CSV table of C-alpha atoms in Angstrom, one decimal:
chain,number,residue,atom,x,y,z
A,291,MET,CA,-34.9,65.4,44.4
A,292,THR,CA,-35.6,65.4,40.4
A,293,THR,CA,-32.7,65.9,37.7
A,294,THR,CA,-33.4,67.9,35.3
A,295,SER,CA,-34.4,72.1,35.4
A,296,ALA,CA,-37.5,73.3,34.0
A,297,THR,CA,-35.9,73.0,29.8
A,298,THR,CA,-38.2,74.9,27.2
A,299,PRO,CA,-38.4,72.6,24.3
A,300,ARG,CA,-36.8,75.7,22.2
A,301,GLU,CA,-34.0,75.3,24.3
A,302,ALA,CA,-33.3,71.5,23.7
A,303,LEU,CA,-33.7,72.7,20.6
A,304,ARG,CA,-31.1,74.8,20.0
A,305,SER,CA,-28.7,73.0,21.9
A,306,PRO,CA,-26.2,71.6,19.9
A,307,MET,CA,-25.7,68.1,22.0
A,308,THR,CA,-29.3,67.5,21.4
A,309,TRP,CA,-28.5,67.5,18.2
A,310,LEU,CA,-25.6,65.3,18.6
A,311,VAL,CA,-26.8,63.0,20.8
A,312,VAL,CA,-30.0,62.2,17.7
A,313,ALA,CA,-27.4,61.9,15.0
A,314,VAL,CA,-24.8,59.3,17.0
A,315,ILE,CA,-27.6,57.1,18.0
A,316,GLY,CA,-30.0,57.6,14.2
A,317,VAL,CA,-26.7,56.5,12.8
A,318,GLY,CA,-25.8,53.8,15.2
A,319,ALA,CA,-29.4,52.5,14.4
A,320,TYR,CA,-28.6,52.9,10.5
A,321,LEU,CA,-25.5,50.7,11.2
A,322,PHE,CA,-26.7,48.2,13.2
A,323,VAL,CA,-30.4,47.5,12.3
A,324,PRO,CA,-29.5,45.8,8.9
A,325,PHE,CA,-27.1,43.5,10.7
A,326,PHE,CA,-30.2,41.8,13.1
A,327,VAL,CA,-32.3,42.4,10.0
A,328,SER,CA,-30.1,40.3,7.8
A,329,ALA,CA,-29.5,37.6,10.6
A,330,LEU,CA,-33.7,37.4,11.6
A,331,GLN,CA,-34.1,36.9,7.9
A,332,LEU,CA,-31.4,33.6,8.2
A,333,ASN,CA,-33.3,32.1,11.7
A,334,PRO,CA,-36.0,34.6,12.0
A,335,VAL,CA,-37.3,32.0,15.5
A,336,ALA,CA,-34.1,32.4,17.1
A,337,GLY,CA,-34.9,36.2,15.8
A,338,ILE,CA,-38.0,36.4,17.9
A,339,LEU,CA,-37.1,33.9,20.4
A,340,SER,CA,-34.0,36.3,21.1
A,341,VAL,CA,-35.9,39.7,20.8
A,342,ALA,CA,-38.8,38.1,23.5
A,343,ILE,CA,-36.3,36.9,26.0
A,344,TRP,CA,-33.9,40.7,26.1
A,345,GLY,CA,-36.3,42.6,25.4
A,346,GLY,CA,-38.1,41.6,28.7
A,347,TYR,CA,-34.6,40.6,30.3
A,348,ALA,CA,-33.8,45.0,30.3
A,349,LEU,CA,-37.7,45.5,30.7
A,350,LEU,CA,-37.4,44.0,34.0
A,351,LEU,CA,-33.5,44.9,34.5
A,352,TRP,CA,-35.0,48.9,33.8
A,353,TRP,CA,-37.8,48.2,36.4
A,354,ILE,CA,-35.7,47.1,39.6
A,355,LEU,CA,-33.3,49.6,38.3
A,356,ALA,CA,-35.9,52.0,38.6
A,357,ARG,CA,-38.0,51.1,41.5
A,358,MET,CA,-34.6,50.8,43.8
A,359,GLN,CA,-33.6,54.3,43.0
A,360,ARG,CA,-32.9,56.2,46.1
A,361,PHE,CA,-32.9,60.3,46.8
A,362,GLY,CA,-35.6,60.4,44.3
A,363,ARG,CA,-37.4,59.3,41.0
A,364,ARG,CA,-35.0,60.6,38.2
A,365,SER,CA,-36.4,61.8,34.3
A,366,TRP,CA,-37.8,58.4,32.0
A,367,VAL,CA,-37.1,60.4,29.3
A,368,THR,CA,-32.9,60.7,30.3
A,369,THR,CA,-33.0,56.8,30.9
A,370,ALA,CA,-34.5,56.2,27.4
A,371,ILE,CA,-32.0,57.5,26.0
A,372,ALA,CA,-29.3,56.2,28.3
A,373,PHE,CA,-30.7,52.8,27.2
A,374,ALA,CA,-30.8,54.1,23.4
A,375,TRP,CA,-27.5,55.2,23.1
A,376,GLY,CA,-26.2,52.2,24.4
A,377,ALA,CA,-28.1,49.3,22.0
A,378,LEU,CA,-28.5,51.2,18.8
A,379,GLY,CA,-25.5,54.0,19.5
A,380,VAL,CA,-22.5,52.4,20.7
A,381,THR,CA,-23.8,48.8,18.9
A,382,GLY,CA,-23.8,50.7,15.4
A,383,LEU,CA,-20.7,53.0,15.9
A,384,ALA,CA,-19.1,49.7,17.3
A,385,THR,CA,-19.8,47.9,13.8
A,386,LYS,CA,-17.2,50.3,12.3
A,387,ALA,CA,-14.9,51.2,15.1
A,388,SER,CA,-14.3,47.2,16.0
A,389,PRO,CA,-12.7,46.1,12.9
A,390,GLY,CA,-10.6,49.3,12.9
A,391,PHE,CA,-8.9,49.0,15.6
A,392,SER,CA,-8.4,45.5,16.0
A,393,ASP,CA,-6.6,45.6,12.4
A,394,VAL,CA,-4.9,49.1,13.7
A,395,LEU,CA,-4.1,46.4,16.8
A,396,THR,CA,-3.0,43.1,14.4
A,397,SER,CA,-1.1,45.0,12.0
A,398,THR,CA,0.9,46.4,14.4
A,399,PHE,CA,1.6,43.8,16.8
A,400,THR,CA,1.5,40.0,16.4
A,401,PHE,CA,-1.5,38.2,19.1
A,402,GLY,CA,-0.8,34.5,15.7
A,403,GLN,CA,-3.5,32.2,17.8
A,404,ASP,CA,-3.7,34.8,20.7
A,405,SER,CA,-6.3,36.3,18.7
A,406,GLU,CA,-8.9,36.8,21.9
A,407,TRP,CA,-6.4,38.9,22.8
A,408,ALA,CA,-7.5,41.6,20.0
A,409,SER,CA,-10.9,40.7,20.4
A,410,ALA,CA,-10.6,41.3,24.2
A,411,LEU,CA,-8.6,44.4,23.6
A,412,THR,CA,-10.9,45.7,20.5
A,413,ALA,CA,-14.4,45.0,22.7
A,414,GLY,CA,-13.0,46.6,26.1
A,415,VAL,CA,-10.9,49.7,24.8
A,416,VAL,CA,-13.8,50.5,21.9
A,417,GLU,CA,-17.2,49.8,23.9
A,418,GLU,CA,-16.2,51.3,26.9
A,419,THR,CA,-14.6,54.8,25.6
A,420,LEU,CA,-18.7,54.8,23.4
A,421,LYS,CA,-20.2,53.9,26.2
A,422,TRP,CA,-18.5,56.6,28.5
A,423,ALA,CA,-19.5,58.9,25.6
A,424,GLY,CA,-23.0,58.4,26.9
A,425,VAL,CA,-23.1,59.3,29.6
A,426,LEU,CA,-21.0,61.6,29.5
A,427,ALA,CA,-23.5,63.6,26.9
A,428,ILE,CA,-25.8,63.1,28.8
A,429,ALA,CA,-24.4,65.8,31.3
A,430,PHE,CA,-24.3,68.0,28.6
A,431,LEU,CA,-27.9,67.4,27.2
A,432,PRO,CA,-29.5,71.2,28.3
A,433,GLY,CA,-31.6,70.1,31.6
A,434,LEU,CA,-29.3,69.9,34.8
A,435,ARG,CA,-29.3,65.8,34.2
A,436,ILE,CA,-26.6,64.4,35.6
A,437,ARG,CA,-25.4,66.2,39.6
A,438,SER,CA,-24.9,64.1,41.5
A,439,THR,CA,-22.3,60.6,41.5
A,440,LEU,CA,-25.1,58.2,41.7
A,441,ASP,CA,-27.2,60.2,38.2
A,442,GLY,CA,-23.7,59.3,36.3
A,443,LEU,CA,-23.7,55.8,37.8
A,444,TYR,CA,-27.9,55.4,37.3
A,445,TYR,CA,-27.3,56.3,33.5
A,446,GLY,CA,-24.2,54.5,33.8
A,447,LEU,CA,-26.3,51.3,34.2
A,448,PHE,CA,-28.6,52.1,31.2
A,449,VAL,CA,-26.2,52.5,29.0
A,450,GLY,CA,-24.6,49.7,29.4
A,451,LEU,CA,-28.1,48.1,29.9
A,452,GLY,CA,-29.4,49.7,26.7
A,453,PHE,CA,-25.5,47.8,25.4
A,454,GLU,CA,-26.0,44.1,26.2
A,455,ALA,CA,-29.6,43.4,25.6
A,456,ALA,CA,-29.0,44.6,22.5
A,457,GLU,CA,-25.4,43.0,21.7
A,458,SER,CA,-26.8,39.7,23.5
A,459,ALA,CA,-30.0,39.5,21.3
A,460,LEU,CA,-27.1,39.4,17.8
A,461,TYR,CA,-25.2,36.8,19.5
A,462,SER,CA,-28.1,35.2,20.2
A,463,VAL,CA,-29.5,34.8,16.7
A,464,SER,CA,-25.6,34.0,15.7
A,465,SER,CA,-25.1,30.9,17.7
A,466,ALA,CA,-28.7,29.9,16.5
A,467,ALA,CA,-27.3,29.5,13.1
A,468,TYR,CA,-25.3,26.6,13.6
A,469,ALA,CA,-27.6,24.9,16.4
A,470,ASP,CA,-29.4,21.5,16.5
A,471,SER,CA,-31.9,23.1,19.0
A,472,VAL,CA,-32.5,27.0,18.0
A,473,VAL,CA,-34.7,26.9,21.5
A,474,TRP,CA,-31.5,25.7,23.5
A,475,ALA,CA,-28.8,27.7,21.8
A,476,VAL,CA,-30.6,31.5,22.6
A,477,ILE,CA,-31.6,30.8,25.8
A,478,ALA,CA,-27.7,28.9,26.4
A,479,THR,CA,-26.6,32.1,25.5
A,480,PHE,CA,-29.5,33.7,28.2
A,481,VAL,CA,-28.5,32.0,30.3
A,482,LEU,CA,-23.9,32.8,30.3
A,483,ARG,CA,-24.6,36.7,29.3
A,484,GLY,CA,-28.0,37.5,30.8
A,485,VAL,CA,-27.5,35.1,33.9
A,486,ILE,CA,-24.3,33.7,34.7
A,487,SER,CA,-22.1,36.7,34.2
A,488,GLY,CA,-25.2,39.3,33.7
A,489,LEU,CA,-24.4,41.6,37.3
A,490,TRP,CA,-21.3,41.7,36.2
A,491,SER,CA,-21.4,43.1,33.0
A,492,HIS,CA,-21.9,45.5,30.2
A,493,PRO,CA,-23.8,47.2,33.0
A,494,THR,CA,-21.2,47.2,35.4
A,495,TYR,CA,-18.7,48.8,33.4
A,496,SER,CA,-20.8,51.2,32.2
A,497,ALA,CA,-22.0,52.2,35.8
A,498,ILE,CA,-18.8,52.6,37.0
A,499,THR,CA,-17.6,54.8,34.0
A,500,GLY,CA,-20.7,57.2,35.0
A,501,ALA,CA,-19.8,57.8,38.0
A,502,GLY,CA,-16.7,58.6,37.4
A,503,VAL,CA,-18.7,61.8,34.5
A,504,GLY,CA,-21.4,61.8,37.8
A,505,TYR,CA,-18.5,63.1,39.4
A,506,PHE,CA,-17.1,65.2,37.3
A,507,VAL,CA,-19.5,67.2,36.3
A,508,SER,CA,-21.2,67.3,40.0
A,509,SER,CA,-17.7,68.2,42.5
A,510,PRO,CA,-16.5,71.2,43.1
A,511,ALA,CA,-13.3,69.9,43.5
A,512,SER,CA,-10.6,71.1,41.7
A,513,LEU,CA,-10.3,69.8,37.7
A,514,ALA,CA,-7.5,67.9,37.8
A,515,ARG,CA,-8.6,66.1,40.3
A,516,ARG,CA,-12.2,65.6,38.6
A,517,ILE,CA,-10.3,65.0,35.3
A,518,GLY,CA,-7.9,62.1,37.3
A,519,ILE,CA,-11.5,60.6,38.5
A,520,LEU,CA,-13.1,60.2,34.8
A,521,LEU,CA,-11.0,58.8,33.3
A,522,GLY,CA,-9.4,57.3,36.4
A,523,ALA,CA,-13.5,55.2,35.9
A,524,LEU,CA,-13.2,54.8,32.1
A,525,GLY,CA,-9.6,53.7,32.5
A,526,LEU,CA,-11.2,50.7,35.2
A,527,ALA,CA,-13.5,49.9,33.0
A,528,ILE,CA,-11.7,48.9,29.8
A,529,ALA,CA,-9.2,46.8,31.9
A,530,SER,CA,-12.2,46.0,33.8
A,531,HIS,CA,-13.5,44.4,30.5
A,532,ILE,CA,-10.7,43.1,29.2
A,533,LEU,CA,-10.2,41.1,32.1
A,534,PHE,CA,-13.4,39.5,31.1
A,535,ASP,CA,-12.9,38.5,28.1
A,536,ALA,CA,-9.3,37.7,28.1
A,537,PRO,CA,-8.1,33.9,27.4
A,538,VAL,CA,-7.3,33.2,30.7
A,539,LEU,CA,-8.8,30.9,33.2
A,540,GLU,CA,-10.8,29.3,30.7
A,541,GLY,CA,-12.1,25.9,30.9
A,542,ASN,CA,-15.3,26.1,32.8
A,543,ALA,CA,-17.4,29.6,32.1
A,544,ILE,CA,-19.2,29.7,35.2
A,545,VAL,CA,-15.8,29.7,37.0
A,546,ALA,CA,-14.7,31.8,35.0
A,547,THR,CA,-16.9,34.8,35.3
A,548,VAL,CA,-17.5,34.6,38.8
A,549,VAL,CA,-13.4,34.3,38.8
A,550,LYS,CA,-13.7,37.6,36.9
A,551,GLY,CA,-16.9,39.0,37.2
A,552,VAL,CA,-17.2,39.6,41.5
A,553,PRO,CA,-14.3,41.8,42.3
A,554,VAL,CA,-16.0,43.6,39.5
A,555,LEU,CA,-19.2,43.8,41.0
A,556,VAL,CA,-17.2,44.7,44.6
A,557,LEU,CA,-16.0,47.8,42.5
A,558,LEU,CA,-19.2,48.9,41.8
A,559,LEU,CA,-21.5,48.6,44.5
A,560,ILE,CA,-18.5,50.5,46.9
A,561,ILE,CA,-18.6,52.9,44.1
A,562,LEU,CA,-22.0,52.9,44.4
A,563,ARG,CA,-22.1,53.2,48.0
A,564,VAL,CA,-20.0,56.1,48.3
A,565,SER,CA,-21.5,58.5,45.9
A,566,ARG,CA,-24.5,57.2,48.2
A,567,LYS,CA,-23.4,58.2,50.8
A,568,THR,CA,-21.8,62.4,49.4
A,569,ARG,CA,-25.2,62.3,48.1
A,570,ALA,CA,-27.0,62.6,51.7
A,571,ALA,CA,-23.8,64.1,52.7
A,572,GLN,CA,-24.9,66.6,49.8
A,573,ILE,CA,-28.7,67.4,50.7
A,574,GLU,CA,-27.8,67.8,54.2
A,575,ALA,CA,-25.4,70.6,53.9
A,576,GLU,CA,-28.0,71.3,50.4
A,577,THR,CA,-31.4,72.1,53.5
A,578,GLU,CA,-28.9,73.5,56.7
A,579,SER,CA,-28.6,76.2,53.7
A,580,ALA,CA,-32.0,76.5,52.4
A,581,THR,CA,-33.5,76.1,55.8
A,582,GLY,CA,-30.8,77.9,58.1
A,583,GLY,CA,-30.4,75.1,60.4
A,584,PRO,CA,-29.5,71.0,60.4
A,585,SER,CA,-32.4,69.1,58.5
A,586,VAL,CA,-34.1,67.0,61.0
B,40,MET,CA,-2.7,90.2,60.7
B,41,SER,CA,-3.7,88.9,57.1
B,42,SER,CA,-7.4,88.9,59.1
B,43,GLY,CA,-8.1,90.2,54.9
B,44,ALA,CA,-6.2,86.8,53.7
B,45,ASP,CA,-8.1,85.4,56.6
B,46,SER,CA,-11.1,86.5,55.4
B,47,ALA,CA,-10.9,85.6,51.6
B,48,ALA,CA,-10.6,82.1,53.0
B,49,ASP,CA,-13.0,81.3,55.0
B,50,ALA,CA,-15.2,83.1,51.9
B,51,ALA,CA,-14.0,80.7,50.4
B,52,SER,CA,-14.7,78.2,52.5
B,53,LEU,CA,-17.6,78.7,53.0
B,54,ASN,CA,-18.6,79.3,48.9
B,55,PRO,CA,-17.3,76.4,47.3
B,56,PRO,CA,-16.5,76.0,43.1
B,57,GLU,CA,-19.5,76.0,41.7
B,58,PRO,CA,-20.1,72.2,40.2
B,59,LEU,CA,-19.4,71.8,36.3
B,60,SER,CA,-23.9,70.8,36.5
B,61,VAL,CA,-24.7,74.5,37.8
B,62,ARG,CA,-22.2,76.4,36.1
B,63,LEU,CA,-23.4,74.5,32.6
B,64,ILE,CA,-27.5,75.7,33.8
B,65,GLY,CA,-28.7,77.7,30.0
B,66,ARG,CA,-25.3,77.7,28.3
B,67,GLY,CA,-25.3,75.6,25.5
B,68,SER,CA,-22.3,73.1,26.3
B,69,ALA,CA,-20.8,73.8,22.9
B,70,ALA,CA,-17.7,72.9,24.3
B,71,GLY,CA,-19.4,69.3,25.5
B,72,ALA,CA,-20.8,68.5,21.5
B,73,LEU,CA,-17.5,68.9,20.1
B,74,VAL,CA,-16.0,66.0,22.7
B,75,ILE,CA,-18.8,63.9,21.8
B,76,ALA,CA,-18.6,64.3,18.5
B,77,MET,CA,-14.3,63.9,18.2
B,78,VAL,CA,-15.1,60.9,20.2
B,79,ALA,CA,-17.6,59.3,17.7
B,80,LEU,CA,-15.8,60.8,14.2
B,81,ALA,CA,-12.5,58.8,16.0
B,82,TYR,CA,-13.9,55.3,15.9
B,83,ALA,CA,-16.5,55.2,13.0
B,84,VAL,CA,-15.0,57.7,10.9
B,85,VAL,CA,-11.4,58.9,11.4
B,86,LEU,CA,-10.2,54.5,13.2
B,87,PRO,CA,-11.5,52.5,9.6
B,88,LEU,CA,-9.5,54.8,7.5
B,89,VAL,CA,-6.2,54.5,9.6
B,90,ALA,CA,-7.1,50.8,9.8
B,91,GLU,CA,-7.4,51.1,5.7
B,92,ALA,CA,-4.5,53.2,5.4
B,93,VAL,CA,-1.8,50.4,8.1
B,94,SER,CA,-3.1,47.4,6.9
B,95,ALA,CA,-3.6,48.2,3.0
B,96,PRO,CA,-4.8,46.0,0.7
B,97,ALA,CA,-2.3,45.3,-1.9
B,98,PRO,CA,-3.3,42.8,-5.2
B,99,PRO,CA,-4.4,39.2,-5.4
B,100,ARG,CA,-0.7,37.8,-4.4
B,101,VAL,CA,0.7,34.2,-3.8
B,102,ILE,CA,1.8,34.0,-0.3
B,103,ASP,CA,4.2,31.8,0.9
B,104,ILE,CA,3.1,30.1,4.0
B,105,GLY,CA,6.3,28.3,4.8
B,106,GLU,CA,8.3,24.9,3.1
B,107,GLY,CA,7.2,26.1,-0.5
B,108,ALA,CA,3.6,25.9,0.4
B,109,THR,CA,1.5,29.0,-0.6
B,110,VAL,CA,-2.1,30.6,-0.7
B,111,THR,CA,-2.6,32.9,-2.8
B,112,VAL,CA,-4.6,36.0,-1.0
B,113,ALA,CA,-6.8,38.3,-2.0
B,114,GLU,CA,-6.5,42.1,-1.9
B,115,THR,CA,-8.4,42.3,0.8
B,116,TRP,CA,-7.0,40.7,2.8
B,117,SER,CA,-3.7,42.3,5.2
B,118,GLU,CA,-1.0,40.4,6.3
B,119,GLY,CA,0.3,40.9,10.5
B,120,SER,CA,2.9,40.6,12.0
B,121,PRO,CA,5.1,37.5,11.2
B,122,ALA,CA,5.6,35.3,13.0
B,123,ALA,CA,8.0,31.9,13.5
B,124,GLY,CA,5.6,29.2,11.7
B,125,GLU,CA,3.0,30.7,11.4
B,126,THR,CA,0.9,33.9,8.3
B,127,THR,CA,-1.5,35.6,10.3
B,128,LEU,CA,-3.4,37.5,8.3
B,129,THR,CA,-6.4,40.4,8.6
B,130,GLN,CA,-10.0,41.4,7.4
B,131,GLY,CA,-12.5,43.6,8.7
B,132,GLY,CA,-12.4,42.3,12.6
B,133,ALA,CA,-11.0,38.8,11.3
B,134,THR,CA,-8.1,36.8,11.8
B,135,LEU,CA,-6.9,34.2,10.1
B,136,VAL,CA,-3.8,32.2,11.3
B,137,LEU,CA,-1.8,29.5,8.5
B,138,SER,CA,0.6,26.8,10.1
B,139,GLU,CA,3.1,26.0,8.5
B,140,PRO,CA,2.8,22.4,6.8
B,141,GLU,CA,3.8,19.8,9.2
B,142,ALA,CA,4.8,15.9,8.2
B,143,THR,CA,1.5,13.8,9.3
B,144,GLU,CA,-0.3,10.7,8.0
B,145,ARG,CA,-3.4,12.1,9.4
B,146,LEU,CA,-6.4,12.1,7.0
B,147,PRO,CA,-8.0,15.8,7.8
B,148,ILE,CA,-11.4,14.3,9.6
B,149,GLU,CA,-9.0,13.2,12.2
B,150,THR,CA,-7.1,16.4,13.0
B,151,LEU,CA,-10.2,18.4,12.7
B,152,ASP,CA,-11.1,15.6,15.4
B,153,GLY,CA,-8.9,16.0,17.9
B,154,LEU,CA,-9.0,19.8,17.4
B,155,THR,CA,-12.1,20.3,18.0
B,156,SER,CA,-12.1,18.3,20.5
B,157,GLY,CA,-9.7,19.9,22.5
B,158,TRP,CA,-11.8,23.1,21.8
B,159,ILE,CA,-15.2,22.0,22.4
B,160,GLU,CA,-13.5,21.2,26.3
B,161,THR,CA,-11.9,24.5,26.4
B,162,ALA,CA,-15.0,26.1,25.5
B,163,PRO,CA,-17.3,28.5,27.0
B,164,GLU,CA,-21.2,26.7,28.5
B,165,GLY,CA,-23.2,27.7,25.6
B,166,SER,CA,-20.6,26.7,22.6
B,167,VAL,CA,-22.2,24.6,19.9
B,168,ALA,CA,-19.4,22.5,16.8
B,169,THR,CA,-20.6,21.4,13.7
B,170,ALA,CA,-20.5,18.4,12.2
B,171,PRO,CA,-16.7,18.4,10.1
B,172,ARG,CA,-17.2,18.9,6.7
B,173,THR,CA,-15.0,17.3,3.5
B,174,PHE,CA,-14.3,19.3,0.7
B,175,THR,CA,-10.9,19.1,-2.2
B,176,THR,CA,-8.6,22.2,-2.5
B,177,ASP,CA,-7.8,23.4,-6.1
B,178,ALA,CA,-4.6,22.0,-6.2
B,179,GLY,CA,-6.9,18.5,-5.5
B,180,ASP,CA,-5.5,18.1,-1.8
B,181,ASP,CA,-7.8,16.7,0.4
B,182,ALA,CA,-9.8,19.1,3.1
B,183,ALA,CA,-11.9,19.4,6.1
B,184,THR,CA,-13.4,22.7,7.8
B,185,VAL,CA,-15.4,23.1,10.8
B,186,VAL,CA,-17.1,25.9,12.4
B,187,LEU,CA,-17.2,26.5,16.3
B,188,GLN,CA,-19.5,28.7,17.8
B,189,GLU,CA,-18.9,30.7,21.2
B,190,PRO,CA,-21.3,32.7,22.9
B,191,LEU,CA,-17.7,35.6,22.1
B,192,GLU,CA,-17.9,34.4,18.5
B,193,THR,CA,-16.8,32.3,16.1
B,194,VAL,CA,-14.1,30.2,15.5
B,195,GLN,CA,-13.3,27.9,11.8
B,196,ALA,CA,-11.1,25.6,11.4
B,197,TRP,CA,-9.7,23.8,8.3
B,198,VAL,CA,-7.3,21.1,7.5
B,199,VAL,CA,-6.0,21.2,4.6
B,200,SER,CA,-3.7,17.6,3.4
B,201,ASP,CA,-1.9,16.4,0.6
B,202,GLY,CA,-1.1,13.0,2.4
B,203,ALA,CA,2.5,14.1,3.0
B,204,HIS,CA,2.2,17.4,5.5
B,205,GLU,CA,-1.1,18.8,6.5
B,206,VAL,CA,-1.7,22.4,6.7
B,207,ILE,CA,-4.1,24.2,9.8
B,208,ALA,CA,-5.7,27.2,9.2
B,209,VAL,CA,-7.6,29.0,11.7
B,210,LEU,CA,-10.6,32.0,11.5
B,211,THR,CA,-11.9,33.4,15.0
B,212,ALA,CA,-13.8,37.2,13.7
B,213,PRO,CA,-16.6,38.2,15.4
B,214,PRO,CA,-20.1,37.5,14.4
B,215,ALA,CA,-21.0,40.5,13.0
B,216,ALA,CA,-17.9,39.7,10.8
B,217,TRP,CA,-18.0,36.2,10.8
B,218,GLU,CA,-20.3,36.0,7.3
B,219,ALA,CA,-18.5,38.5,5.3
B,220,THR,CA,-14.7,36.9,6.0
B,221,SER,CA,-16.0,33.1,6.2
B,222,ALA,CA,-16.7,32.9,2.5
B,223,SER,CA,-13.4,34.6,1.8
B,224,ALA,CA,-10.9,32.8,4.3
B,225,GLN,CA,-12.9,29.4,2.4
B,226,VAL,CA,-11.9,30.0,-1.0
B,227,LEU,CA,-8.3,31.4,0.5
B,228,VAL,CA,-7.9,27.9,1.9
B,229,ARG,CA,-8.7,26.0,-1.4
B,230,SER,CA,-6.0,27.7,-3.2
B,231,LEU,CA,-3.6,26.4,-1.2
B,232,THR,CA,-0.6,24.4,-3.4
B,233,PHE,CA,1.7,22.2,-1.4
B,234,ALA,CA,5.3,22.5,-2.3
B,235,GLU,CA,6.4,19.0,-5.2
B,236,ALA,CA,8.1,16.6,-3.1
B,237,ALA,CA,11.3,16.5,-4.7
B,238,PRO,CA,12.2,13.7,-6.6
């Protein structure tokens, strides 16, 4: 199976969605890169080490996820667009949106010493919605890029992976700024964000929203049901993200991330299983329809 | 009876509606682009404008933080919702909470040590704290500050004491916002003035 239909470059260039995706990634890069460059200038060793570690992490996961694909290979171009949307589009727009959302929140409600709740709500709502928009944009790009729930889940994973790698690289440099050992600070951030919470972090949340987008565009169900799943999956990802960042169950970072994260990972695995079964049945039906009999 | 309706139903079940992904083939997706553009604009443009309007900065002003103690606040800081015993100020995603003056006999550095130990115990793995730094406020009171870098955010605390009372200020900010707000918060804390002791 391929998830792209024949699309000429001319058709792609005529689509407003193509230009919108380019604009969002470009503006995101314009907003995010200066942050990273200034952090890099402050601490070049930490910056280079962070880029090496998180770049390697992203490439390794990219390779593993690409090899785990079932029902055919997905387009690497679309995968790269998903990754870039997360790494540059979401991180960049979030530099404007997160402070704004946080200011509105703290001006409207009283958080006082519980300001970590404001940070958790801000990160959950802003980042998940922007990642969700990325998978939705890919679905509307010319070329039939998402035609199953599984496709949406796959591209959602890559939007989240791009965001995770870029944001974590910035955090690594920031944490190294005050540490006695730059190398240890970068490695500690990597262990916490990449290893301990890596399985149930940004890629997991956006894979859930991606599955919702995949269902929305590929299911023949009623519009109300598809919108319900689309927004329900987004709500689920936002709630999971808020819970993960919320100042509850704090104390032991490892216990906290496992207790908060494992249910989200289990949820994603259930969605993955259902999506695979649905896709297998869909392929079976397509084969029957094409051959006039049951597939062997 | 109703054989026509039955065959229509059969036809419908044999030919379920085409998914949106198929219906989009060969179309420009202008509606989809509009939805995504609205989300992006709402977050990158509208939200910051709303935040600016909601937390409209006022000219530099003197705020009473309780017990007659005051701080001079730059126009870039906005006052958050009031809460008992504390004053909340916000700026660009960062939050600065100032406590009411409380009676104390401790030095700022001693209070700060206690705060830092408590933080380190509950902070996530990989968090680091700087060594405390002492300074004197514009009014000549003793003060100290420490920065705690957590994986997800940066926290900076100040303790200011006039020898009989102390005020604790805590700045919480995401890494991207910390650099800009920390310096401004430092100026704000330096401006802290305790009430004149009664003769």
